[in-house]
Amino acid sequence: MAAGVMPMAPRVLVVEDEEPLAVVLRYNLEAEGYEVAVAERGDDAEARISEAPPDLVLLDWMLPGLSGIELCRRLRARRDTKDMPIIMLTARGEEAERIRGLVTGADDYVVKPFSLPELMARVRSLLRRASPGMMTELLTAGDIEIDRVTHRVRRSGRELSLGPTEYRLLEFLMQSPGRVFSREQLLDGVWGREVYVEDRTVDVHVGRLRRALNRGAAADPIRTVRGSGYSFDEKF
Ligand code: CA
């Protein structure tokens, strides 16, 4: 668990029968500090939601057991789940169906293949709207403080100026202090899968982030792990 992220991790239920996608979603949601459960069937998801309602549902459209659209409709009809935040995951070609998804009551939808950073931003904003008290907006480590709403970064109280990619990189690394990320994992988590960028791009942006972060500061919180990648030092 990242230092100072959230008082209580919001729980996200991923309902997705494509296992590789479910794995990627779990990985990325956990990196954001959420507690994640995965269901591969619509009917299993319904049972699980009845037992322990999550704070947000990522719901695939086509599912065995019970379709995502039908599950969404049922959740909206129940008193205890009618306001539960739901993001539908739809495949391309289901465009007309998307409208039906929103009519059925989903709060948002994304079309596969989607950008992970964008999906994570939507999850965050929907959770913030649904349960404002649950989302901590400040992320701190040592003398570094970032505000996830305004994207302002301070070190020892002094405001730093970071580009959007450097901000996202810092936020991503700070969420999992001590964990080493390969360049490929950073590309997935920070840039998203669809964008084509080379491994070297990661090094360039880490360099920029370091320069902005460490100006006049004694310690460098970003560790280069030779042959592996980068991590945010827990005790810099
Ligand atoms: Ca599916």
Short mmCIF file of C-alpha atoms and ligand atoms in Angstrom, two decimals:
data_model
loop_
_atom_site.label_atom_id
_atom_site.label_comp_id
_atom_site.label_asym_id
_atom_site.label_seq_id
_atom_site.Cartn_x
_atom_site.Cartn_y
_atom_site.Cartn_z
CA MET A 1 0.00 0.00 0.00
CA ALA A 2 1.41 3.37 -1.01
CA ALA A 3 2.23 5.85 1.73
CA GLY A 4 -0.49 8.38 2.43
CA VAL A 5 -2.73 7.48 -0.48
CA MET A 6 -6.20 6.87 0.89
CA PRO A 7 -7.67 6.39 4.33
CA MET A 8 -9.68 3.43 3.08
CA ALA A 9 -9.12 1.90 -0.32
CA PRO A 10 -12.19 2.16 -2.55
CA ARG A 11 -13.31 -1.26 -3.74
CA VAL A 12 -13.64 -1.85 -7.47
CA LEU A 13 -15.32 -4.88 -8.99
CA VAL A 14 -14.12 -5.78 -12.49
CA VAL A 15 -16.64 -7.89 -14.41
CA GLU A 16 -14.78 -9.13 -17.47
CA ASP A 17 -14.56 -12.56 -19.09
CA GLU A 18 -11.46 -11.84 -21.20
CA GLU A 19 -8.82 -12.98 -18.76
CA PRO A 20 -5.83 -11.02 -20.15
CA LEU A 21 -7.84 -7.80 -19.96
CA ALA A 22 -9.05 -8.61 -16.44
CA VAL A 23 -5.42 -9.11 -15.37
CA VAL A 24 -4.33 -5.77 -16.86
CA LEU A 25 -7.25 -3.97 -15.23
CA ARG A 26 -6.55 -5.52 -11.85
CA TYR A 27 -2.88 -4.63 -12.06
CA ASN A 28 -3.54 -1.02 -12.96
CA LEU A 29 -6.35 -0.52 -10.46
CA GLU A 30 -4.23 -1.98 -7.67
CA ALA A 31 -1.39 0.33 -8.65
CA GLU A 32 -3.84 3.20 -8.13
CA GLY A 33 -4.45 1.95 -4.60
CA TYR A 34 -7.86 0.31 -5.06
CA GLU A 35 -8.96 -2.98 -3.62
CA VAL A 36 -9.90 -5.08 -6.64
CA ALA A 37 -12.13 -8.11 -7.13
CA VAL A 38 -12.73 -9.81 -10.49
CA ALA A 39 -15.81 -11.74 -11.67
CA GLU A 40 -15.85 -13.48 -15.05
CA ARG A 41 -19.58 -14.08 -15.29
CA GLY A 42 -22.51 -11.71 -15.00
CA ASP A 43 -24.42 -13.95 -12.59
CA ASP A 44 -21.37 -14.37 -10.33
CA ALA A 45 -20.95 -10.61 -10.30
CA GLU A 46 -24.57 -10.14 -9.26
CA ALA A 47 -24.14 -12.56 -6.33
CA ARG A 48 -20.90 -10.91 -5.28
CA ILE A 49 -22.44 -7.43 -5.37
CA SER A 50 -25.30 -8.61 -3.15
CA GLU A 51 -22.84 -9.96 -0.59
CA ALA A 52 -20.43 -7.03 -0.55
CA PRO A 53 -21.35 -4.00 -2.66
CA PRO A 54 -18.24 -2.43 -4.23
CA ASP A 55 -17.71 1.33 -4.59
CA LEU A 56 -17.52 1.10 -8.38
CA VAL A 57 -18.14 -1.52 -11.07
CA LEU A 58 -16.28 -1.87 -14.36
CA LEU A 59 -18.73 -3.89 -16.38
CA ASP A 60 -18.10 -5.64 -19.66
CA TRP A 61 -20.96 -5.65 -22.12
CA MET A 62 -20.86 -9.26 -23.37
CA LEU A 63 -20.59 -11.76 -20.54
CA PRO A 64 -21.53 -15.37 -19.93
CA GLY A 65 -24.29 -16.05 -17.41
CA LEU A 66 -25.92 -12.63 -17.49
CA SER A 67 -25.09 -9.81 -19.90
CA GLY A 68 -23.52 -6.62 -18.64
CA ILE A 69 -26.47 -4.62 -19.87
CA GLU A 70 -28.96 -6.78 -17.98
CA LEU A 71 -26.86 -6.69 -14.82
CA CYS A 72 -26.68 -2.91 -15.08
CA ARG A 73 -30.46 -2.71 -15.46
CA ARG A 74 -30.99 -4.93 -12.41
CA LEU A 75 -28.55 -2.94 -10.26
CA ARG A 76 -30.34 0.28 -11.15
CA ALA A 77 -33.67 -1.27 -10.16
CA ARG A 78 -32.48 -2.20 -6.67
CA ARG A 79 -32.68 0.33 -3.88
CA ASP A 80 -29.27 -0.52 -2.41
CA THR A 81 -27.40 -0.43 -5.72
CA LYS A 82 -29.31 2.15 -7.74
CA ASP A 83 -26.60 4.81 -7.29
CA MET A 84 -23.59 2.50 -7.60
CA PRO A 85 -21.08 3.99 -10.09
CA ILE A 86 -20.88 1.80 -13.20
CA ILE A 87 -18.55 2.14 -16.18
CA MET A 88 -19.45 -0.07 -19.14
CA LEU A 89 -16.72 -1.59 -21.29
CA THR A 90 -17.95 -2.02 -24.83
CA ALA A 91 -16.29 -3.44 -27.92
CA ARG A 92 -16.01 -1.50 -31.14
CA GLY A 93 -19.01 -2.10 -33.36
CA GLU A 94 -21.40 -1.87 -30.44
CA GLU A 95 -21.76 1.87 -31.00
CA ALA A 96 -25.54 1.82 -31.26
CA GLU A 97 -25.61 -0.38 -28.22
CA ARG A 98 -23.69 2.20 -26.26
CA ILE A 99 -26.66 4.47 -26.24
CA ARG A 100 -28.72 1.65 -24.83
CA GLY A 101 -26.04 1.23 -22.15
CA LEU A 102 -26.45 4.80 -21.01
CA VAL A 103 -30.23 4.58 -21.15
CA THR A 104 -29.96 1.49 -18.97
CA GLY A 105 -28.15 3.61 -16.46
CA ALA A 106 -24.38 3.22 -16.79
CA ASP A 107 -22.58 6.37 -15.62
CA ASP A 108 -19.94 6.19 -18.29
CA TYR A 109 -18.58 3.87 -20.95
CA VAL A 110 -15.29 3.22 -22.70
CA VAL A 111 -14.75 1.51 -26.03
CA LYS A 112 -12.19 -1.29 -26.29
CA PRO A 113 -9.30 -1.03 -26.86
CA PHE A 114 -9.14 1.91 -24.48
CA SER A 115 -6.34 3.95 -23.01
CA LEU A 116 -5.60 2.81 -19.45
CA PRO A 117 -4.60 6.23 -18.14
CA GLU A 118 -7.87 7.61 -19.47
CA LEU A 119 -9.90 4.81 -17.89
CA MET A 120 -8.09 5.33 -14.57
CA ALA A 121 -8.88 9.05 -14.73
CA ARG A 122 -12.57 8.27 -15.31
CA VAL A 123 -12.62 5.80 -12.42
CA ARG A 124 -11.05 8.41 -10.17
CA SER A 125 -13.42 11.16 -11.20
CA LEU A 126 -16.51 8.96 -10.85
CA LEU A 127 -15.45 7.81 -7.38
CA ARG A 128 -14.72 11.36 -6.34
CA ARG A 129 -18.18 12.41 -7.46
CA ALA A 130 -19.93 9.43 -5.84
CA SER A 131 -18.07 9.42 -2.53
CA PRO A 132 -16.08 12.61 -2.13
CA GLY A 133 -14.93 11.74 1.39
CA MET A 134 -13.31 8.56 0.22
CA MET A 135 -10.83 9.98 -2.23
CA THR A 136 -7.79 11.60 -0.72
CA GLU A 137 -6.59 14.25 -3.04
CA LEU A 138 -3.14 14.76 -1.60
CA LEU A 139 -0.43 12.17 -2.11
CA THR A 140 2.66 12.73 0.02
CA ALA A 141 6.04 11.09 0.45
CA GLY A 142 8.85 12.70 2.42
CA ASP A 143 8.97 16.38 1.53
CA ILE A 144 7.07 15.85 -1.75
CA GLU A 145 3.36 16.55 -1.99
CA ILE A 146 1.13 16.24 -5.03
CA ASP A 147 -2.47 17.34 -5.37
CA ARG A 148 -4.29 14.93 -7.65
CA VAL A 149 -7.06 17.37 -8.45
CA THR A 150 -5.08 20.46 -9.40
CA HIS A 151 -1.95 18.47 -10.42
CA ARG A 152 0.19 20.81 -8.34
CA VAL A 153 3.46 19.45 -7.00
CA ARG A 154 5.38 20.85 -4.04
CA ARG A 155 8.70 19.93 -2.55
CA SER A 156 9.45 21.31 0.93
CA GLY A 157 6.52 23.67 0.40
CA ARG A 158 7.96 25.10 -2.83
CA GLU A 159 5.84 24.67 -5.93
CA LEU A 160 7.47 22.84 -8.83
CA SER A 161 6.62 23.14 -12.46
CA LEU A 162 6.22 19.76 -14.17
CA GLY A 163 4.99 18.92 -17.65
CA PRO A 164 1.87 16.71 -17.87
CA THR A 165 3.87 13.55 -18.64
CA GLU A 166 6.32 14.20 -15.79
CA TYR A 167 3.37 14.78 -13.44
CA ARG A 168 1.71 11.53 -14.44
CA LEU A 169 5.03 9.66 -14.15
CA LEU A 170 5.61 11.01 -10.64
CA GLU A 171 2.04 10.22 -9.57
CA PHE A 172 2.34 6.70 -10.96
CA LEU A 173 5.67 5.99 -9.22
CA MET A 174 4.58 7.58 -5.92
CA GLN A 175 1.50 5.36 -5.75
CA SER A 176 3.69 2.28 -5.31
CA PRO A 177 6.82 3.31 -3.44
CA GLY A 178 9.58 0.75 -3.48
CA ARG A 179 8.12 -1.12 -6.42
CA VAL A 180 10.38 -1.38 -9.46
CA PHE A 181 8.68 -0.69 -12.80
CA SER A 182 10.20 -1.72 -16.10
CA ARG A 183 10.16 0.79 -18.95
CA GLU A 184 7.42 -1.26 -20.57
CA GLN A 185 5.26 -1.10 -17.44
CA LEU A 186 5.79 2.64 -17.24
CA LEU A 187 4.80 2.98 -20.90
CA ASP A 188 1.59 1.06 -20.22
CA GLY A 189 0.77 2.88 -17.01
CA VAL A 190 1.70 6.42 -17.97
CA TRP A 191 1.33 6.64 -21.73
CA GLY A 192 -1.28 3.95 -22.35
CA ARG A 193 -1.14 1.00 -24.70
CA GLU A 194 -2.24 2.63 -27.88
CA VAL A 195 0.34 5.35 -28.00
CA TYR A 196 3.53 4.31 -29.75
CA VAL A 197 6.55 5.51 -27.84
CA GLU A 198 9.98 3.99 -27.50
CA ASP A 199 11.60 2.79 -24.29
CA ARG A 200 14.07 5.65 -24.57
CA THR A 201 11.18 8.11 -24.18
CA VAL A 202 10.76 6.84 -20.62
CA ASP A 203 14.40 7.68 -19.84
CA VAL A 204 14.02 11.15 -21.33
CA HIS A 205 10.96 11.94 -19.21
CA VAL A 206 12.44 10.43 -16.06
CA GLY A 207 15.43 12.71 -16.64
CA ARG A 208 13.17 15.75 -16.96
CA LEU A 209 11.19 14.73 -13.88
CA ARG A 210 14.41 14.35 -11.89
CA ARG A 211 15.68 17.77 -12.92
CA ALA A 212 12.41 19.47 -11.97
CA LEU A 213 12.06 17.53 -8.72
CA ASN A 214 15.59 17.75 -7.42
CA ARG A 215 16.43 21.35 -8.15
CA GLY A 216 18.06 22.56 -4.94
CA ALA A 217 16.97 19.45 -3.05
CA ALA A 218 19.34 17.13 -1.25
CA ALA A 219 17.93 13.73 -2.11
CA ASP A 220 16.79 12.09 -5.34
CA PRO A 221 13.65 10.00 -4.66
CA ILE A 222 13.81 8.20 -8.01
CA ARG A 223 15.99 5.16 -8.11
CA THR A 224 17.40 3.71 -11.31
CA VAL A 225 17.54 -0.07 -11.05
CA ARG A 226 20.14 -1.22 -13.52
CA GLY A 227 18.74 -3.59 -16.09
CA SER A 228 15.22 -3.35 -14.65
CA GLY A 229 13.77 0.14 -14.63
CA TYR A 230 12.80 2.73 -12.07
CA SER A 231 11.24 2.98 -8.65
CA PHE A 232 10.21 5.63 -6.18
CA ASP A 233 12.45 5.29 -3.14
CA GLU A 234 10.51 4.74 0.07
CA LYS A 235 13.12 6.44 2.25
CA PHE A 236 14.84 9.00 0.14
CA CA B 1 -16.81 -10.07 -22.92
#
